[in-house]
GROMACS .gro file of N, CA and C in nm:
model
  525
    1MET      N    1   2.617  12.637  25.196
    1MET     CA    2   2.634  12.503  25.145
    1MET      C    3   2.609  12.499  24.994
    2ILE      N    4   2.509  12.571  24.947
    2ILE     CA    5   2.478  12.568  24.804
    2ILE      C    6   2.595  12.622  24.722
    3LEU      N    7   2.671  12.716  24.778
    3LEU     CA    8   2.785  12.771  24.705
    3LEU      C    9   2.892  12.664  24.685
    4ILE      N   10   2.910  12.576  24.784
    4ILE     CA   11   3.005  12.466  24.770
    4ILE      C   12   2.956  12.368  24.664
    5VAL      N   13   2.826  12.341  24.663
    5VAL     CA   14   2.769  12.251  24.562
    5VAL      C   15   2.787  12.311  24.422
    6LEU      N   16   2.763  12.440  24.408
    6LEU     CA   17   2.780  12.504  24.277
    6LEU      C   18   2.927  12.502  24.232
    7ALA      N   19   3.018  12.521  24.325
    7ALA     CA   20   3.161  12.512  24.291
    7ALA      C   21   3.195  12.370  24.247
    8ALA      N   22   3.138  12.270  24.315
    8ALA     CA   23   3.161  12.130  24.276
    8ALA      C   24   3.105  12.102  24.136
    9VAL      N   25   2.989  12.159  24.106
    9VAL     CA   26   2.931  12.142  23.972
    9VAL      C   27   3.025  12.204  23.867
   10CYS      N   28   3.080  12.321  23.896
   10CYS     CA   29   3.176  12.383  23.804
   10CYS      C   30   3.294  12.289  23.779
   11ILE      N   31   3.343  12.228  23.886
   11ILE     CA   32   3.458  12.138  23.874
   11ILE      C   33   3.421  12.014  23.794
   12ILE      N   34   3.303  11.959  23.817
   12ILE     CA   35   3.259  11.838  23.747
   12ILE      C   36   3.247  11.862  23.597
   13THR      N   37   3.217  11.985  23.556
   13THR     CA   38   3.202  12.012  23.412
   13THR      C   39   3.334  11.998  23.336
   14VAL      N   40   3.446  12.005  23.406
   14VAL     CA   41   3.576  11.997  23.339
   14VAL      C   42   3.597  11.861  23.274
   15PRO      N   43   3.593  11.749  23.350
   15PRO     CA   44   3.614  11.620  23.283
   15PRO      C   45   3.501  11.584  23.185
   16ILE      N   46   3.380  11.632  23.213
   16ILE     CA   47   3.268  11.605  23.122
   16ILE      C   48   3.296  11.664  22.984
   17THR      N   49   3.364  11.777  22.981
   17THR     CA   50   3.394  11.844  22.853
   17THR      C   51   3.532  11.809  22.799
   18GLY      N   52   3.596  11.708  22.858
   18GLY     CA   53   3.725  11.662  22.807
   18GLY      C   54   3.846  11.727  22.868
   19GLY      N   55   3.827  11.810  22.969
   19GLY     CA   56   3.940  11.874  23.034
   19GLY      C   57   4.003  11.783  23.139
   20HIS      N   58   4.117  11.824  23.189
   20HIS     CA   59   4.191  11.745  23.289
   20HIS      C   60   4.215  11.831  23.413
   21LEU      N   61   4.153  11.792  23.524
   21LEU     CA   62   4.168  11.867  23.648
   21LEU      C   63   4.313  11.869  23.697
   22SER      N   64   4.393  11.773  23.655
   22SER     CA   65   4.533  11.770  23.697
   22SER      C   66   4.608  11.895  23.651
   23ARG      N   67   4.558  11.962  23.549
   23ARG     CA   68   4.624  12.084  23.500
   23ARG      C   69   4.612  12.200  23.598
   24LEU      N   70   4.523  12.186  23.696
   24LEU     CA   71   4.513  12.292  23.798
   24LEU      C   72   4.641  12.302  23.880
   25SER      N   73   4.715  12.192  23.888
   25SER     CA   74   4.841  12.194  23.965
   25SER      C   75   4.946  12.282  23.898
   26GLU      N   76   4.923  12.319  23.773
   26GLU     CA   77   5.017  12.404  23.700
   26GLU      C   78   4.988  12.553  23.717
   27LEU      N   79   4.881  12.586  23.789
   27LEU     CA   80   4.847  12.726  23.810
   27LEU      C   81   4.956  12.795  23.891
   28PRO      N   82   5.005  12.910  23.843
   28PRO     CA   83   5.108  12.983  23.919
   28PRO      C   84   5.045  13.075  24.023
   29LEU      N   85   4.990  13.015  24.129
   29LEU     CA   86   4.919  13.092  24.231
   29LEU      C   87   5.014  13.166  24.323
   30ARG      N   88   4.977  13.288  24.353
   30ARG     CA   89   5.051  13.371  24.448
   30ARG      C   90   4.965  13.390  24.573
   31TRP      N   91   5.030  13.408  24.685
   31TRP     CA   92   4.963  13.440  24.811
   31TRP      C   93   4.852  13.340  24.843
   32LEU      N   94   4.880  13.215  24.818
   32LEU     CA   95   4.779  13.109  24.831
   32LEU      C   96   4.718  13.101  24.971
   33TRP      N   97   4.793  13.132  25.073
   33TRP     CA   98   4.744  13.121  25.210
   33TRP      C   99   4.624  13.211  25.237
   34MET      N  100   4.608  13.319  25.161
   34MET     CA  101   4.503  13.417  25.190
   34MET      C  102   4.362  13.362  25.168
   35ALA      N  103   4.342  13.283  25.064
   35ALA     CA  104   4.208  13.230  25.036
   35ALA      C  105   4.161  13.135  25.147
   36PRO      N  106   4.242  13.036  25.187
   36PRO     CA  107   4.197  12.951  25.297
   36PRO      C  108   4.181  13.028  25.429
   37ALA      N  109   4.266  13.127  25.452
   37ALA     CA  110   4.253  13.208  25.574
   37ALA      C  111   4.119  13.280  25.576
   38ALA      N  112   4.077  13.332  25.463
   38ALA     CA  113   3.947  13.400  25.454
   38ALA      C  114   3.833  13.302  25.481
   39LEU      N  115   3.844  13.182  25.425
   39LEU     CA  116   3.741  13.079  25.445
   39LEU      C  117   3.733  13.039  25.593
   40VAL      N  118   3.847  13.020  25.656
   40VAL     CA  119   3.850  12.984  25.798
   40VAL      C  120   3.787  13.097  25.880
   41LEU      N  121   3.822  13.220  25.850
   41LEU     CA  122   3.768  13.335  25.924
   41LEU      C  123   3.616  13.339  25.912
   42GLN      N  124   3.563  13.321  25.791
   42GLN     CA  125   3.417  13.322  25.774
   42GLN      C  126   3.352  13.205  25.846
   43THR      N  127   3.414  13.088  25.841
   43THR     CA  128   3.359  12.972  25.909
   43THR      C  129   3.353  12.995  26.060
   44VAL      N  130   3.456  13.056  26.115
   44VAL     CA  131   3.459  13.083  26.259
   44VAL      C  132   3.347  13.178  26.299
   45ILE      N  133   3.331  13.289  26.226
   45ILE     CA  134   3.233  13.390  26.269
   45ILE      C  135   3.089  13.350  26.239
   46VAL      N  136   3.066  13.265  26.141
   46VAL     CA  137   2.929  13.229  26.105
   46VAL      C  138   2.885  13.097  26.167
   47THR      N  139   2.976  13.000  26.175
   47THR     CA  140   2.938  12.866  26.217
   47THR      C  141   2.987  12.829  26.357
   48ILE      N  142   3.114  12.856  26.386
   48ILE     CA  143   3.171  12.810  26.512
   48ILE      C  144   3.136  12.902  26.628
   49VAL      N  145   3.150  13.034  26.609
   49VAL     CA  146   3.122  13.131  26.715
   49VAL      C  147   3.034  13.244  26.660
   50PRO      N  148   2.907  13.212  26.628
   50PRO     CA  149   2.821  13.316  26.570
   50PRO      C  150   2.776  13.421  26.672
   51GLY      N  151   2.780  13.389  26.798
   51GLY     CA  152   2.742  13.485  26.902
   51GLY      C  153   2.860  13.574  26.936
   52GLY      N  154   2.833  13.676  27.012
   52GLY     CA  155   2.941  13.764  27.054
   52GLY      C  156   2.924  13.904  27.001
   53ASN      N  157   3.033  13.976  26.997
   53ASN     CA  158   3.033  14.116  26.956
   53ASN      C  159   3.003  14.127  26.807
   54GLU      N  160   2.889  14.186  26.774
   54GLU     CA  161   2.846  14.195  26.636
   54GLU      C  162   2.940  14.283  26.552
   55ARG      N  163   2.992  14.389  26.610
   55ARG     CA  164   3.088  14.475  26.538
   55ARG      C  165   3.215  14.400  26.505
   56LEU      N  166   3.263  14.321  26.598
   56LEU     CA  167   3.383  14.241  26.575
   56LEU      C  168   3.359  14.139  26.463
   57HIS      N  169   3.243  14.076  26.466
   57HIS     CA  170   3.208  13.981  26.360
   57HIS      C  171   3.199  14.051  26.224
   58ALA      N  172   3.136  14.166  26.220
   58ALA     CA  173   3.124  14.241  26.094
   58ALA      C  174   3.262  14.281  26.043
   59ALA      N  175   3.349  14.325  26.134
   59ALA     CA  176   3.486  14.362  26.093
   59ALA      C  177   3.562  14.240  26.041
   60ALA      N  178   3.545  14.126  26.105
   60ALA     CA  179   3.610  14.003  26.059
   60ALA      C  180   3.555  13.961  25.922
   61HIS      N  181   3.426  13.983  25.901
   61HIS     CA  182   3.364  13.951  25.773
   61HIS      C  183   3.426  14.036  25.662
   62VAL      N  184   3.439  14.164  25.687
   62VAL     CA  185   3.502  14.255  25.591
   62VAL      C  186   3.648  14.214  25.571
   63ALA      N  187   3.718  14.180  25.678
   63ALA     CA  188   3.859  14.138  25.667
   63ALA      C  189   3.873  14.014  25.580
   64SER      N  190   3.778  13.924  25.587
   64SER     CA  191   3.785  13.804  25.504
   64SER      C  192   3.776  13.842  25.355
   65TYR      N  193   3.694  13.942  25.324
   65TYR     CA  194   3.684  13.987  25.185
   65TYR      C  195   3.810  14.060  25.141
   66LEU      N  196   3.874  14.131  25.234
   66LEU     CA  197   4.001  14.196  25.201
   66LEU      C  198   4.109  14.093  25.170
   67LEU      N  199   4.111  13.983  25.246
   67LEU     CA  200   4.205  13.874  25.218
   67LEU      C  201   4.180  13.815  25.079
   68VAL      N  202   4.053  13.790  25.049
   68VAL     CA  203   4.018  13.737  24.916
   68VAL      C  204   4.058  13.836  24.807
   69GLY      N  205   4.032  13.964  24.831
   69GLY     CA  206   4.068  14.067  24.734
   69GLY      C  207   4.218  14.070  24.706
   70ALA      N  208   4.298  14.060  24.812
   70ALA     CA  209   4.443  14.058  24.795
   70ALA      C  210   4.487  13.934  24.717
   71PHE      N  211   4.427  13.819  24.750
   71PHE     CA  212   4.458  13.695  24.678
   71PHE      C  213   4.424  13.709  24.529
   72LEU      N  214   4.308  13.765  24.500
   72LEU     CA  215   4.267  13.782  24.360
   72LEU      C  216   4.359  13.882  24.288
   73TRP      N  217   4.396  13.988  24.356
   73TRP     CA  218   4.488  14.086  24.296
   73TRP      C  219   4.620  14.019  24.260
   74GLY      N  220   4.671  13.938  24.349
   74GLY     CA  221   4.798  13.870  24.325
   74GLY      C  222   4.792  13.769  24.212
   75ASN      N  223   4.671  13.726  24.177
   75ASN     CA  224   4.654  13.623  24.074
   75ASN      C  225   4.574  13.672  23.954
   76ARG      N  226   4.570  13.803  23.937
   76ARG     CA  227   4.489  13.862  23.828
   76ARG      C  228   4.537  13.820  23.690
   77HIS      N  229   4.657  13.769  23.678
   77HIS     CA  230   4.713  13.725  23.550
   77HIS      C  231   4.651  13.594  23.501
   78ILE      N  232   4.577  13.525  23.588
   78ILE     CA  233   4.517  13.395  23.553
   78ILE      C  234   4.380  13.419  23.492
   79ALA      N  235   4.352  13.349  23.382
   79ALA     CA  236   4.223  13.362  23.313
   79ALA      C  237   4.109  13.333  23.411
   80GLY      N  238   4.009  13.419  23.411
   80GLY     CA  239   3.891  13.402  23.496
   80GLY      C  240   3.899  13.475  23.628
   81VAL      N  241   4.019  13.506  23.675
   81VAL     CA  242   4.034  13.569  23.806
   81VAL      C  243   3.978  13.712  23.805
   82LYS      N  244   3.993  13.782  23.695
   82LYS     CA  245   3.937  13.919  23.691
   82LYS      C  246   3.785  13.916  23.703
   83LEU      N  247   3.720  13.817  23.641
   83LEU     CA  248   3.574  13.803  23.656
   83LEU      C  249   3.538  13.770  23.801
   84ILE      N  250   3.613  13.678  23.860
   84ILE     CA  251   3.588  13.644  24.000
   84ILE      C  252   3.604  13.770  24.086
   85ALA      N  253   3.704  13.850  24.056
   85ALA     CA  254   3.728  13.974  24.131
   85ALA      C  255   3.612  14.072  24.116
   86VAL      N  256   3.554  14.082  23.998
   86VAL     CA  257   3.439  14.171  23.978
   86VAL      C  258   3.323  14.127  24.067
   87GLY      N  259   3.298  13.996  24.071
   87GLY     CA  260   3.191  13.944  24.157
   87GLY      C  261   3.221  13.967  24.304
   88ALA      N  262   3.345  13.942  24.344
   88ALA     CA  263   3.383  13.962  24.484
   88ALA      C  264   3.375  14.110  24.522
   89LEU      N  265   3.416  14.199  24.431
   89LEU     CA  266   3.407  14.343  24.458
   89LEU      C  267   3.261  14.385  24.472
   90SER      N  268   3.175  14.332  24.387
   90SER     CA  269   3.032  14.361  24.397
   90SER      C  270   2.979  14.322  24.535
   91ASN      N  271   3.015  14.202  24.579
   91ASN     CA  272   2.971  14.157  24.712
   91ASN      C  273   3.030  14.244  24.822
   92THR      N  274   3.157  14.279  24.808
   92THR     CA  275   3.225  14.361  24.909
   92THR      C  276   3.159  14.498  24.922
   93LEU      N  277   3.124  14.559  24.809
   93LEU     CA  278   3.058  14.690  24.814
   93LEU      C  279   2.926  14.683  24.891
   94ALA      N  280   2.848  14.577  24.863
   94ALA     CA  281   2.720  14.562  24.934
   94ALA      C  282   2.743  14.541  25.084
   95ILE      N  283   2.844  14.463  25.117
   95ILE     CA  284   2.875  14.435  25.258
   95ILE      C  285   2.923  14.563  25.329
   96LEU      N  286   3.012  14.636  25.265
   96LEU     CA  287   3.061  14.761  25.325
   96LEU      C  288   2.949  14.862  25.343
   97ALA      N  289   2.859  14.870  25.247
   97ALA     CA  290   2.749  14.967  25.253
   97ALA      C  291   2.646  14.931  25.360
   98ASN      N  292   2.655  14.809  25.414
   98ASN     CA  293   2.557  14.763  25.513
   98ASN      C  294   2.622  14.719  25.643
   99GLY      N  295   2.729  14.786  25.679
   99GLY     CA  296   2.791  14.764  25.810
   99GLY      C  297   2.854  14.629  25.831
  100GLY      N  298   2.902  14.565  25.724
  100GLY     CA  299   2.971  14.438  25.739
  100GLY      C  300   2.884  14.316  25.717
  101VAL      N  301   2.759  14.337  25.672
  101VAL     CA  302   2.667  14.226  25.646
  101VAL      C  303   2.615  14.237  25.504
  102MET      N  304   2.609  14.123  25.434
  102MET     CA  305   2.550  14.120  25.300
  102MET      C  306   2.399  14.136  25.316
  103PRO      N  307   2.340  14.239  25.254
  103PRO     CA  308   2.196  14.256  25.268
  103PRO      C  309   2.122  14.149  25.187
  104ALA      N  310   2.019  14.093  25.247
  104ALA     CA  311   1.938  13.991  25.181
  104ALA      C  312   1.795  14.042  25.169
  105ALA      N  313   1.735  14.017  25.054
  105ALA     CA  314   1.596  14.055  25.033
  105ALA      C  315   1.506  13.959  25.112
  106ARG      N  316   1.417  14.014  25.190
  106ARG     CA  317   1.326  13.930  25.268
  106ARG      C  318   1.244  13.840  25.178
  107THR      N  319   1.201  13.891  25.063
  107THR     CA  320   1.123  13.810  24.969
  107THR      C  321   1.205  13.693  24.918
  108ALA      N  322   1.331  13.715  24.885
  108ALA     CA  323   1.418  13.607  24.837
  108ALA      C  324   1.437  13.503  24.947
  109GLN      N  325   1.458  13.549  25.071
  109GLN     CA  326   1.472  13.455  25.182
  109GLN      C  327   1.346  13.371  25.199
  110HIS      N  328   1.230  13.436  25.189
  110HIS     CA  329   1.103  13.365  25.204
  110HIS      C  330   1.085  13.263  25.091
  111LEU      N  331   1.112  13.305  24.967
  111LEU     CA  332   1.096  13.213  24.853
  111LEU      C  333   1.193  13.095  24.861
  112ALA      N  334   1.309  13.117  24.920
  112ALA     CA  335   1.406  13.008  24.936
  112ALA      C  336   1.371  12.918  25.054
  113GLY      N  337   1.283  12.966  25.142
  113GLY     CA  338   1.246  12.887  25.258
  113GLY      C  339   1.342  12.903  25.374
  114LEU      N  340   1.406  13.019  25.382
  114LEU     CA  341   1.503  13.045  25.488
  114LEU      C  342   1.437  13.118  25.605
  115ALA      N  343   1.484  13.089  25.724
  115ALA     CA  344   1.440  13.162  25.843
  115ALA      C  345   1.563  13.221  25.909
  116GLU      N  346   1.551  13.342  25.958
  116GLU     CA  347   1.663  13.407  26.027
  116GLU      C  348   1.693  13.332  26.155
  117SER      N  349   1.821  13.315  26.183
  117SER     CA  350   1.860  13.250  26.308
  117SER      C  351   1.939  13.349  26.392
  118GLY      N  352   1.967  13.311  26.514
  118GLY     CA  353   2.040  13.399  26.604
  118GLY      C  354   2.187  13.406  26.571
  119GLY      N  355   2.254  13.503  26.630
  119GLY     CA  356   2.397  13.519  26.609
  119GLY      C  357   2.429  13.591  26.480
  120PHE      N  358   2.558  13.605  26.454
  120PHE     CA  359   2.602  13.677  26.335
  120PHE      C  360   2.569  13.598  26.209
  121GLN      N  361   2.512  13.666  26.113
  121GLN     CA  362   2.483  13.607  25.982
  121GLN      C  363   2.557  13.690  25.878
  122ASN      N  364   2.633  13.624  25.791
  122ASN     CA  365   2.704  13.700  25.689
  122ASN      C  366   2.608  13.756  25.585
  123SER      N  367   2.488  13.701  25.577
  123SER     CA  368   2.383  13.750  25.489
  123SER      C  369   2.255  13.758  25.571
  124ALA      N  370   2.194  13.876  25.573
  124ALA     CA  371   2.075  13.893  25.656
  124ALA      C  372   1.990  14.007  25.601
  125ALA      N  373   1.861  13.999  25.630
  125ALA     CA  374   1.772  14.110  25.598
  125ALA      C  375   1.805  14.223  25.696
  126VAL      N  376   1.839  14.338  25.643
  126VAL     CA  377   1.872  14.452  25.727
  126VAL      C  378   1.768  14.561  25.703
  127SER      N  379   1.743  14.640  25.808
  127SER     CA  380   1.649  14.750  25.789
  127SER      C  381   1.716  14.859  25.705
  128HIS      N  382   1.649  14.908  25.609
  128HIS     CA  383   1.698  15.013  25.519
  128HIS      C  384   1.830  14.973  25.452
  129PRO      N  385   1.830  14.864  25.376
  129PRO     CA  386   1.954  14.819  25.312
  129PRO      C  387   2.002  14.916  25.205
  130SER      N  388   2.132  14.927  25.195
  130SER     CA  389   2.194  15.004  25.087
  130SER      C  390   2.243  14.905  24.982
  131LEU      N  391   2.232  14.944  24.857
  131LEU     CA  392   2.279  14.860  24.745
  131LEU      C  393   2.219  14.719  24.748
  132LEU      N  394   2.091  14.710  24.785
  132LEU     CA  395   2.027  14.578  24.792
  132LEU      C  396   2.035  14.504  24.660
  133TRP      N  397   2.036  14.577  24.548
  133TRP     CA  398   2.043  14.512  24.417
  133TRP      C  399   2.174  14.435  24.400
  134LEU      N  400   2.277  14.466  24.481
  134LEU     CA  401   2.401  14.389  24.481
  134LEU      C  402   2.400  14.281  24.589
  135GLY      N  403   2.297  14.278  24.669
  135GLY     CA  404   2.288  14.184  24.780
  135GLY      C  405   2.232  14.049  24.738
  136ASP      N  406   2.196  13.971  24.838
  136ASP     CA  407   2.140  13.838  24.815
  136ASP      C  408   1.992  13.851  24.781
  137ILE      N  409   1.966  13.857  24.651
  137ILE     CA  410   1.829  13.879  24.602
  137ILE      C  411   1.777  13.763  24.517
  138ILE      N  412   1.860  13.662  24.494
  138ILE     CA  413   1.821  13.549  24.409
  138ILE      C  414   1.791  13.430  24.500
  139PRO      N  415   1.662  13.390  24.507
  139PRO     CA  416   1.629  13.276  24.595
  139PRO      C  417   1.671  13.144  24.531
  140VAL      N  418   1.722  13.053  24.615
  140VAL     CA  419   1.757  12.918  24.570
  140VAL      C  420   1.684  12.822  24.664
  141PRO      N  421   1.559  12.783  24.628
  141PRO     CA  422   1.486  12.689  24.713
  141PRO      C  423   1.537  12.546  24.690
  142GLY      N  424   1.490  12.455  24.771
  142GLY     CA  425   1.527  12.316  24.753
  142GLY      C  426   1.590  12.258  24.876
  143PRO      N  427   1.660  12.147  24.858
  143PRO     CA  428   1.717  12.079  24.975
  143PRO      C  429   1.829  12.160  25.043
  144LEU      N  430   1.893  12.248  24.970
  144LEU     CA  431   1.997  12.336  25.026
  144LEU      C  432   1.957  12.481  25.003
  145PRO      N  433   1.852  12.528  25.071
  145PRO     CA  434   1.802  12.662  25.044
  145PRO      C  435   1.905  12.769  25.075
  146ASN      N  436   1.905  12.872  24.993
  146ASN     CA  437   1.999  12.982  25.011
  146ASN      C  438   1.950  13.100  24.930
  147VAL      N  439   2.017  13.211  24.945
  147VAL     CA  440   1.997  13.328  24.860
  147VAL      C  441   2.134  13.366  24.803
  148MET      N  442   2.133  13.411  24.680
  148MET     CA  443   2.259  13.446  24.614
  148MET      C  444   2.252  13.588  24.561
  149SER      N  445   2.370  13.641  24.533
  149SER     CA  446   2.380  13.776  24.476
  149SER      C  447   2.423  13.768  24.331
  150ILE      N  448   2.411  13.881  24.264
  150ILE     CA  449   2.463  13.893  24.128
  150ILE      C  450   2.614  13.868  24.130
  151GLY      N  451   2.680  13.917  24.234
  151GLY     CA  452   2.824  13.895  24.249
  151GLY      C  453   2.858  13.747  24.256
  152ASP      N  454   2.776  13.670  24.329
  152ASP     CA  455   2.798  13.525  24.336
  152ASP      C  456   2.791  13.462  24.197
  153CYS      N  457   2.693  13.504  24.118
  153CYS     CA  458   2.679  13.450  23.982
  153CYS      C  459   2.801  13.485  23.897
  154ILE      N  460   2.850  13.606  23.910
  154ILE     CA  461   2.971  13.647  23.835
  154ILE      C  462   3.091  13.565  23.881
  155ILE      N  463   3.102  13.542  24.011
  155ILE     CA  464   3.211  13.460  24.064
  155ILE      C  465   3.208  13.321  24.003
  156PHE      N  466   3.091  13.259  23.995
  156PHE     CA  467   3.083  13.124  23.938
  156PHE      C  468   3.113  13.124  23.788
  157PHE      N  469   3.074  13.227  23.718
  157PHE     CA  470   3.109  13.238  23.576
  157PHE      C  471   3.261  13.250  23.562
  158GLY      N  472   3.324  13.329  23.649
  158GLY     CA  473   3.470  13.342  23.648
  158GLY      C  474   3.538  13.210  23.682
  159LEU      N  475   3.480  13.136  23.778
  159LEU     CA  476   3.536  13.005  23.815
  159LEU      C  477   3.528  12.909  23.696
  160LEU      N  478   3.414  12.909  23.628
  160LEU     CA  479   3.402  12.824  23.507
  160LEU      C  480   3.506  12.863  23.403
  161THR      N  481   3.525  12.992  23.383
  161THR     CA  482   3.624  13.041  23.288
  161THR      C  483   3.763  12.993  23.327
  162LEU      N  484   3.799  13.011  23.453
  162LEU     CA  485   3.930  12.968  23.502
  162LEU      C  486   3.950  12.818  23.481
  163LEU      N  487   3.853  12.740  23.526
  163LEU     CA  488   3.866  12.594  23.517
  163LEU      C  489   3.880  12.547  23.372
  164HIS      N  490   3.795  12.597  23.285
  164HIS     CA  491   3.795  12.546  23.148
  164HIS      C  492   3.912  12.599  23.066
  165ARG      N  493   3.960  12.718  23.095
  165ARG     CA  494   4.080  12.767  23.025
  165ARG      C  495   4.205  12.692  23.070
  166GLN      N  496   4.213  12.668  23.201
  166GLN     CA  497   4.332  12.602  23.256
  166GLN      C  498   4.333  12.452  23.225
  167CYS      N  499   4.217  12.390  23.223
  167CYS     CA  500   4.210  12.244  23.216
  167CYS      C  501   4.179  12.187  23.078
  168ARG      N  502   4.160  12.272  22.979
  168ARG     CA  503   4.124  12.220  22.848
  168ARG      C  504   4.242  12.148  22.785
  169ARG      N  505   4.208  12.073  22.682
  169ARG     CA  506   4.312  12.001  22.609
  169ARG      C  507   4.405  12.102  22.542
  170PRO      N  508   4.534  12.071  22.539
  170PRO     CA  509   4.624  12.164  22.469
  170PRO      C  510   4.595  12.161  22.319
  171ALA      N  511   4.616  12.277  22.257
  171ALA     CA  512   4.594  12.286  22.112
  171ALA      C  513   4.693  12.196  22.039
  172LEU      N  514   4.646  12.137  21.933
  172LEU     CA  515   4.733  12.052  21.852
  172LEU      C  516   4.833  12.141  21.777
  173ALA      N  517   4.954  12.092  21.770
  173ALA     CA  518   5.058  12.165  21.695
  173ALA      C  519   5.027  12.157  21.547
  174PRO      N  520   5.050  12.268  21.473
  174PRO     CA  521   5.023  12.265  21.328
  174PRO      C  522   5.111  12.161  21.261
  175ALA      N  523   5.053  12.092  21.165
  175ALA     CA  524   5.126  11.986  21.094
  175ALA      C  525   5.210  12.042  20.983
   0.00000   0.00000   0.00000
């Protein structure tokens, strides 16, 4: 949930700085169906049907990142997308190194006030995590507690770059 709030904050900064969100409609997006498909897949495995075959859930989690990766590759020509891709790749590496789950630092989870729940979790404390420094190590306490990764931070910086480059006022023509 906090990731959605942070994305909304990124979007809100556009009109505050004089940009126009309507310019997003001019983005020449390719393979647009892949991003929502990845989101639906993650929602299904984490929220709708978290129980079941853990290997199948982990494979679906990795597949959702592959869909996002393909979408980002197809849109690499857009300002900010390469940064978003670096963050997504960072997250993907951590997930692949840990059997399809983003490793989370127990300390970060504790500081954020999170408790492990049953069923498949896309982010979880794993025994003997690999690449934990790329995992969810940044605690976000508060009303929407969560843990974030360095990759998530890079993704949001890329999103800000994309939004502000695409939505800024056009340059004035020389007089």
